[in-house]
XYZ file of C-alpha atoms in Angstrom:
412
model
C 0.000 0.000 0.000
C 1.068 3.647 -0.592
C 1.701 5.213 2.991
C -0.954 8.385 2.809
C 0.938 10.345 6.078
C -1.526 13.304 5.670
C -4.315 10.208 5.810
C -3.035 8.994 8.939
C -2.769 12.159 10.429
C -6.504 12.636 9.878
C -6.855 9.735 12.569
C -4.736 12.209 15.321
C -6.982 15.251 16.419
C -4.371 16.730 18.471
C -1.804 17.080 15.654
C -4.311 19.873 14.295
C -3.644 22.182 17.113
C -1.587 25.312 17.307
C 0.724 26.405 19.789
C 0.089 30.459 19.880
C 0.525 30.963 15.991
C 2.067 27.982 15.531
C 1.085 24.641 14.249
C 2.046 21.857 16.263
C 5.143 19.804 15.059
C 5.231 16.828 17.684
C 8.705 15.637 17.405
C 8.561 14.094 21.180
C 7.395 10.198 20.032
C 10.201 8.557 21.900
C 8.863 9.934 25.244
C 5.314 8.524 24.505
C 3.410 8.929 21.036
C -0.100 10.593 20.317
C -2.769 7.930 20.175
C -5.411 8.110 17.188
C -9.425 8.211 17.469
C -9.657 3.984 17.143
C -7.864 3.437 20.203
C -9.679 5.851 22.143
C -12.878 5.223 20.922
C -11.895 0.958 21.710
C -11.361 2.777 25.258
C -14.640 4.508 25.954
C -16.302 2.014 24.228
C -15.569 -0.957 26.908
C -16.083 1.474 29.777
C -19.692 2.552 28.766
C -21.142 -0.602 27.295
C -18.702 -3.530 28.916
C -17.123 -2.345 31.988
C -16.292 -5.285 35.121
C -13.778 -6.633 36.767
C -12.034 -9.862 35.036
C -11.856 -13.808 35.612
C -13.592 -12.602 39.368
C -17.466 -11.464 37.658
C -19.118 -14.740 36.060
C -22.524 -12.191 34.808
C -22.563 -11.544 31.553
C -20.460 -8.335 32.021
C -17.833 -9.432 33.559
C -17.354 -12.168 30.387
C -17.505 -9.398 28.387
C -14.505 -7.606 30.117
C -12.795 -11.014 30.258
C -13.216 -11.825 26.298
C -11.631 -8.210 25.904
C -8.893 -8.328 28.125
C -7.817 -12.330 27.326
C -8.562 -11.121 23.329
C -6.301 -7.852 24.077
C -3.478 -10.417 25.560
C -3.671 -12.611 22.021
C -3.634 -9.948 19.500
C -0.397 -8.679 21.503
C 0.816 -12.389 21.437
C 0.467 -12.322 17.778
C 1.746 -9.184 16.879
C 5.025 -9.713 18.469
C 5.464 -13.517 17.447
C 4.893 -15.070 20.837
C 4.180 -18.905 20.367
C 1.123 -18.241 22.713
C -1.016 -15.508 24.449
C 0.589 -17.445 27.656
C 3.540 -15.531 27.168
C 2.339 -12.395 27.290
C 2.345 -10.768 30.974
C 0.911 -7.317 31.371
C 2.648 -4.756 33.519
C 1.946 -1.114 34.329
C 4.946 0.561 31.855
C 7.826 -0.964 30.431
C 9.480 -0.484 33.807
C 7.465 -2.846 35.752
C 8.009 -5.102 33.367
C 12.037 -5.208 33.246
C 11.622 -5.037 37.259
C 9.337 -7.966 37.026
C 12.244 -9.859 35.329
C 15.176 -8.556 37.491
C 13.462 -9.029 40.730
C 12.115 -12.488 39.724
C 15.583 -13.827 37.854
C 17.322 -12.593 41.686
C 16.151 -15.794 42.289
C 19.099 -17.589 40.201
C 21.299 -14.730 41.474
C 24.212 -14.990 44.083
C 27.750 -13.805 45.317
C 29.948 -14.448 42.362
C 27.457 -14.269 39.694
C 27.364 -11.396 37.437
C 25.246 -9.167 35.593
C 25.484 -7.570 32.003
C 23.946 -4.483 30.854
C 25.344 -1.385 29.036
C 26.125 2.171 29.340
C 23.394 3.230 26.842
C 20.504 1.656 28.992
C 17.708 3.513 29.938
C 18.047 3.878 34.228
C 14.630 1.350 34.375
C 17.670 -1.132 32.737
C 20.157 -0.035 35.243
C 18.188 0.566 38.740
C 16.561 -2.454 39.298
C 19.437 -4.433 38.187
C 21.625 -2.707 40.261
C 19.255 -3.132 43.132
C 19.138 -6.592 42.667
C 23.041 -7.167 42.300
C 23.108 -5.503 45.993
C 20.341 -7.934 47.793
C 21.823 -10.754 46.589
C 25.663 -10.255 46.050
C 25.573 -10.209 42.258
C 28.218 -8.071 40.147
C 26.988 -5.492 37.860
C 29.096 -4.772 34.331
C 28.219 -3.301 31.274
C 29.095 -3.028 27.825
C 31.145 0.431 26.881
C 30.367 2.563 23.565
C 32.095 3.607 20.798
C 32.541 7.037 19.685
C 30.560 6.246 16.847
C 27.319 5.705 19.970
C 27.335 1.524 19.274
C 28.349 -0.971 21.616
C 31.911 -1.898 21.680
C 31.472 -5.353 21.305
C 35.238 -5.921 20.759
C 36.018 -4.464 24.224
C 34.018 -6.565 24.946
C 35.283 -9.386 23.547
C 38.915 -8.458 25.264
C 37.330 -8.291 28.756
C 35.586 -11.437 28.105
C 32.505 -9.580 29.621
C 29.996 -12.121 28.690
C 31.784 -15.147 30.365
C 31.041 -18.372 32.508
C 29.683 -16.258 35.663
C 26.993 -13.946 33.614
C 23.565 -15.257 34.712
C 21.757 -12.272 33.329
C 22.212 -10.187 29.693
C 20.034 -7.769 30.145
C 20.206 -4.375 27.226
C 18.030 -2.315 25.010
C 17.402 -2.801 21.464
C 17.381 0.874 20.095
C 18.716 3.212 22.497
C 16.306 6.115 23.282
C 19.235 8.919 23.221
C 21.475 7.263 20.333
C 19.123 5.658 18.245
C 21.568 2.961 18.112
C 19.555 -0.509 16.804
C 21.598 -2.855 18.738
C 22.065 -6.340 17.236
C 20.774 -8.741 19.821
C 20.486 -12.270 18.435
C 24.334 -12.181 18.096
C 24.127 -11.450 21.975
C 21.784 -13.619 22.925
C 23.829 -16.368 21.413
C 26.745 -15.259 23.450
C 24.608 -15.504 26.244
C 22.893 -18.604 26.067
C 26.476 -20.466 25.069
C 27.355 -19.729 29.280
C 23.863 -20.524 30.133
C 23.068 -16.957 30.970
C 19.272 -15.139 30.502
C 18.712 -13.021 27.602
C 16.372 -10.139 28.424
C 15.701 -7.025 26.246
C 14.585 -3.581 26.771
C 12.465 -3.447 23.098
C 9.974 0.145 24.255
C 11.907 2.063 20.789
C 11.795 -1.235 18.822
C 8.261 -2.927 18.847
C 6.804 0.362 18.269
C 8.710 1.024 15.054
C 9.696 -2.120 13.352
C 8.231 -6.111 12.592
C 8.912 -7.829 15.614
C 9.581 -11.603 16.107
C 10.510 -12.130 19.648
C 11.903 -15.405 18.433
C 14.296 -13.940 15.695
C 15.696 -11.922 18.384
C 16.688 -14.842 20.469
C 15.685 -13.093 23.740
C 14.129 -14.958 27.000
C 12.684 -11.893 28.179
C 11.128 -8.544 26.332
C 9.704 -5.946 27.758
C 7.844 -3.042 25.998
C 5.295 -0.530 26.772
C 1.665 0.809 25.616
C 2.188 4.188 25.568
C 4.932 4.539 22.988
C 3.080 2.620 20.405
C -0.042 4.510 19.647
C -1.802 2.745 22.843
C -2.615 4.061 26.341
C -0.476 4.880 29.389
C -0.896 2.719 32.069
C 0.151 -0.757 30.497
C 3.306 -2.757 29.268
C 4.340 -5.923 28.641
C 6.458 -8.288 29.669
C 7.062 -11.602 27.141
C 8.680 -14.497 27.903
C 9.525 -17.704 27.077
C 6.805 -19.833 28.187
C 9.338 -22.402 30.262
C 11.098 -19.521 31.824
C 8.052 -18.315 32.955
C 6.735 -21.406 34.321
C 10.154 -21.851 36.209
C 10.418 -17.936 37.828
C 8.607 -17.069 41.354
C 6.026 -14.633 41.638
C 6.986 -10.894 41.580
C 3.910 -9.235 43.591
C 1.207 -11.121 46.052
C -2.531 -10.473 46.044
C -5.485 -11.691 44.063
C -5.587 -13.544 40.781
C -1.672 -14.410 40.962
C -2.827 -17.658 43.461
C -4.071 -21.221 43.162
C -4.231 -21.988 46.504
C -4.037 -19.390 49.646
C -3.948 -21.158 53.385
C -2.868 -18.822 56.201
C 0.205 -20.993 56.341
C 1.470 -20.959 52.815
C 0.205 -20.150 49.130
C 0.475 -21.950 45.729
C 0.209 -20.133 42.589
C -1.141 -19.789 39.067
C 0.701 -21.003 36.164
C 1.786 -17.708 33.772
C 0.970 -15.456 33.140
C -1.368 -14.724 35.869
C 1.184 -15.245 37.979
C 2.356 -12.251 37.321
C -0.437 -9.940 36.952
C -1.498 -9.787 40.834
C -4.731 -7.368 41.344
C -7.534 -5.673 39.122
C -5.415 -5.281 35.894
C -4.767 -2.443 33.573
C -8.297 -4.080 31.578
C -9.272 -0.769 29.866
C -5.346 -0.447 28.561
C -5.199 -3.465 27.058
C -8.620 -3.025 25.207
C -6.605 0.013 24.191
C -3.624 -1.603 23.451
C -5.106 -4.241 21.354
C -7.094 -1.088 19.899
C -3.227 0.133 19.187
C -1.934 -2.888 17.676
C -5.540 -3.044 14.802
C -4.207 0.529 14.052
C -0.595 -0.279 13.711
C -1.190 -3.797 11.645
C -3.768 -1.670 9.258
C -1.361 0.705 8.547
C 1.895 -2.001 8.143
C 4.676 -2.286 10.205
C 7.011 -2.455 7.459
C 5.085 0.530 5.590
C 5.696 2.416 9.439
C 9.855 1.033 9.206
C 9.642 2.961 6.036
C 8.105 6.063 6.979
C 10.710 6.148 9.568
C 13.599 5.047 8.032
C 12.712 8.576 5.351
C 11.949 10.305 7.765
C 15.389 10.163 9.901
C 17.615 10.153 6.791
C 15.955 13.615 5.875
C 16.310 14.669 9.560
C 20.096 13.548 9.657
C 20.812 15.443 6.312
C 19.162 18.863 7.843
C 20.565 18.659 11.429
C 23.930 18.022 10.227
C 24.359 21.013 7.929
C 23.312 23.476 10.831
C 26.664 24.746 12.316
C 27.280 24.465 15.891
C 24.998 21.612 16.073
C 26.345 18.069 17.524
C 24.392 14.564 16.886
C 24.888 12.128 19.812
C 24.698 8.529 18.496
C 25.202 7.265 14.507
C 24.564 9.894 11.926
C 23.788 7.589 9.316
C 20.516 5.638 9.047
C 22.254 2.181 9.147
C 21.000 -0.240 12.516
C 19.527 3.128 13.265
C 15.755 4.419 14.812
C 14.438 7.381 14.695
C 15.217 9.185 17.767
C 17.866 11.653 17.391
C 19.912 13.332 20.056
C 22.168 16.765 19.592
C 23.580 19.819 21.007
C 23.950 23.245 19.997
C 27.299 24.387 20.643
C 27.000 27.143 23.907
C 22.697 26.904 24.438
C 21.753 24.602 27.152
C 19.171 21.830 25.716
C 16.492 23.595 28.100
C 16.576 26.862 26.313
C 16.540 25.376 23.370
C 13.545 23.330 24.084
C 11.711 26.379 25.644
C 12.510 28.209 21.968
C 11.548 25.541 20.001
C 8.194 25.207 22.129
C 7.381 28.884 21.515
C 7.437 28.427 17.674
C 5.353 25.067 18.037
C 7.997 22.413 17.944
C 7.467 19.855 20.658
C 11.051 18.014 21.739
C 12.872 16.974 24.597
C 15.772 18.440 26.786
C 17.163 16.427 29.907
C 19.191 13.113 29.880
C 16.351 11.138 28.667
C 16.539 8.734 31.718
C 19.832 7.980 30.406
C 22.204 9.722 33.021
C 25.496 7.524 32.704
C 25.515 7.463 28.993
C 25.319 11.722 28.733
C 28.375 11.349 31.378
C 29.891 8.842 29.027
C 29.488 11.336 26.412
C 31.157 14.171 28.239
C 27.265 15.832 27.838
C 25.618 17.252 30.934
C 22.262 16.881 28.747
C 21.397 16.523 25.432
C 17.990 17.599 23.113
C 15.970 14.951 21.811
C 13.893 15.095 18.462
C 11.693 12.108 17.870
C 9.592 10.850 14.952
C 7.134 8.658 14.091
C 4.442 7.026 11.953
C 2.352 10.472 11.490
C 5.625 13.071 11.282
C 5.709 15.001 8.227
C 8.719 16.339 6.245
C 7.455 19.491 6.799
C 7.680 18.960 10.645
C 11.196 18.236 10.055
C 11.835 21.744 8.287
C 9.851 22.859 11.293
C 12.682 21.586 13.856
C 15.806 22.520 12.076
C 14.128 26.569 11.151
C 13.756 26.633 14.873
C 16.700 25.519 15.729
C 18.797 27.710 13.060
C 16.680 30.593 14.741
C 17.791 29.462 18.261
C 21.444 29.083 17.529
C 21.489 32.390 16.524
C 19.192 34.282 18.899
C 21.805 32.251 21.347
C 25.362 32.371 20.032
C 25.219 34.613 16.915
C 28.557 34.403 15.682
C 28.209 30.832 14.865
């Protein structure tokens, strides 16, 4: 199919607003994305005409809300290649979900046994592995960068980082701040030859390209709602079905049980196991919502879209003088965010410009702290595409930035 942009924008209400005189150009998709009319409407829908609580409610609402929620859980399943809607566990975020596997795999964890992330991680791929390395004795190391913003896998290699005391791999596919598109099968394999657990942080990946969770060779992927056209308020957590089955329970209350004596408690196979409490029912009706929306339009049409989208972005930001991309400024084993810095402006003033001529970006170190110090950046400013940007947006971003650079630092 030919990808109609200006169709799909038609779908977004909020992309038709101004800011003062300004049209809108939301260039902020990598923090969360802009949901379109069919997965709000999926939304209100189920809470005025189906709304109860699940599994608990055997009237015929509460099957309703149960077909909805179980039929949310398989179109997921499917959409990422999951060999059944068993392996699908949903979280709040993305961030539950990668706690959900550190604080679960601590199980396997002990004094001597080590940990692998990398610098580039997002901190909810940092934090709760670090917090888990200092319960239970584990070492925490990480994979370095180049200067090129990729993973120096032959440091690596030298420090034989990946050895016969990793338990845990745990690292992002496509770096929010880089845009680096790590290649993770390769790792996995590493991983799995010393026995170790593969787990990915995929919240910039499933949004943007085909996913097979199988093809990546992972044990673990989390991803979030948000960041693909769906609500807030729900993630996901996939797993292999057998590692599932084999990990404890990460929070106690209702639906996670099979048996409850005041004594001692048995639980539910997965991945109820995992989903303790009312769940987030109304976000996965949205989710599922999200995932019609995305399939409709094509996930390779969407890779596309992207892929044109930051090669036209690249070309523009680089010829602006002053200006200084973080990360791979070519479009190969690349996404779509893109991180820079204008040479003597703070990336707060230059977000507050950009946001007073319409342009919506980021400024801050993207929850990405020790990879800005790796950098030798304080902060960085974060543009972002995605499936309904425009060319014209991008024109948009790099006017407003050649008008901040010098309103800032004229003599550039």
């Amino acid at each position: 199919m030919m990808y109609d942009v200006e169709k799909v924008r038609a779908d977004f209400p909020i992309l038709g607003r101004t800011v003062g005189q300004w049209p809108l150009s939301y260039l902020d998709s990598a923090n969360t994305s802009q949901k379109p009319r069919q997965v709000v409407d999926a939304m209100a829908e189920f809470y005025l005409q189906h709304n109860a609580n699940v599994a608990r409610a055997m009237h015929q609402l509460g099957a309703e809300a149960t077909e909805a929620f179980e039929g949310a859980r398989a179109k997921i399943g499917a959409f990422v290649g999951a060999a059944s809607a068993e392996e699908i566990v949903f979280t709040k975020n993305a961030s539950e979900a990668l706690n959900l596997a550190a604080n679960t795999l601590a199980s396997r964890l002990g004094p001597g046994d080590e940990v692998v992330i990398s610098v580039m991680e997002h901190h909810s791929n940092i934090v709760p592995w670090q917090l888990v390395c200092e319960r239970t004795g584990a070492t925490l190391r990480w994979f370095d960068i180049t200067d090129d913003g990729r993973l120096d896998l032959e440091k690596a290699e030298r420090e034989r980082l990946i050895n016969e005391r990793t338990k845990v791999v745990s690292l992002t596919w496509v770096s929010n701040v880089l845009g680096t598109r790590n290649s993770i099968p390769g790792i996995a394999a590493s991983a799995h030859a010393v026995g170790a657990v593969m787990v990915v942080d995929a919240s910039q990946g499933v949004p943007h390209v085909p996913t097979e969770v199988s093809l990546l060779g992972a044990d673990l992927v989390a991803f979030t709602g948000h960041k693909m056209v769906g609500p807030t308020g729900i993630g996901v957590l996939w797993g292999r079905y057998g590692l599932l089955a084999e990990l404890p329970p990460f929070l106690g209350g209702g639906e996670m049980i099979e048996v409850v004596e005041m004594t001692h408690s048995t639980y539910a196979a997965p991945p109820h196991r995992f989903e303790a409490g009312t769940p987030p029912i109304a976000q996965a009706v949205g989710l599922g919502a999200a995932v019609d929306y995305l399939q409709g339009l094509g996930m390779d049409n969407i890779a596309a879209h992207d892929d044109e989208l930051t090669a036209y972005a690249l070309g523009k930001l680089t010829t602006i003088d002053g200006l200084r991309i973080l990360g791979p400024t070519d479009t190969v084993d690349r996404g779509s965010a893109i991180s820079f810095n204008l040479s003597g402006v703070h990336p707060h003033d230059v977000m507050q410009v950009l946001d007073s001529r319409g342009v919506a970006i980021r400024g801050g170190h993207h929850c990405a702290r020790p990879l800005h110090k790796r950098l030798g950046e304080q902060s960085s400013t974060r543009a972002s595409s995605y499936l309904y940007t425009t060319l014209a947006e991008i024109d948009a971003l790099a006017d407003a930035l050649v008008f901040t650079r010098n309103y800032f630092a004229p003599k550039l």
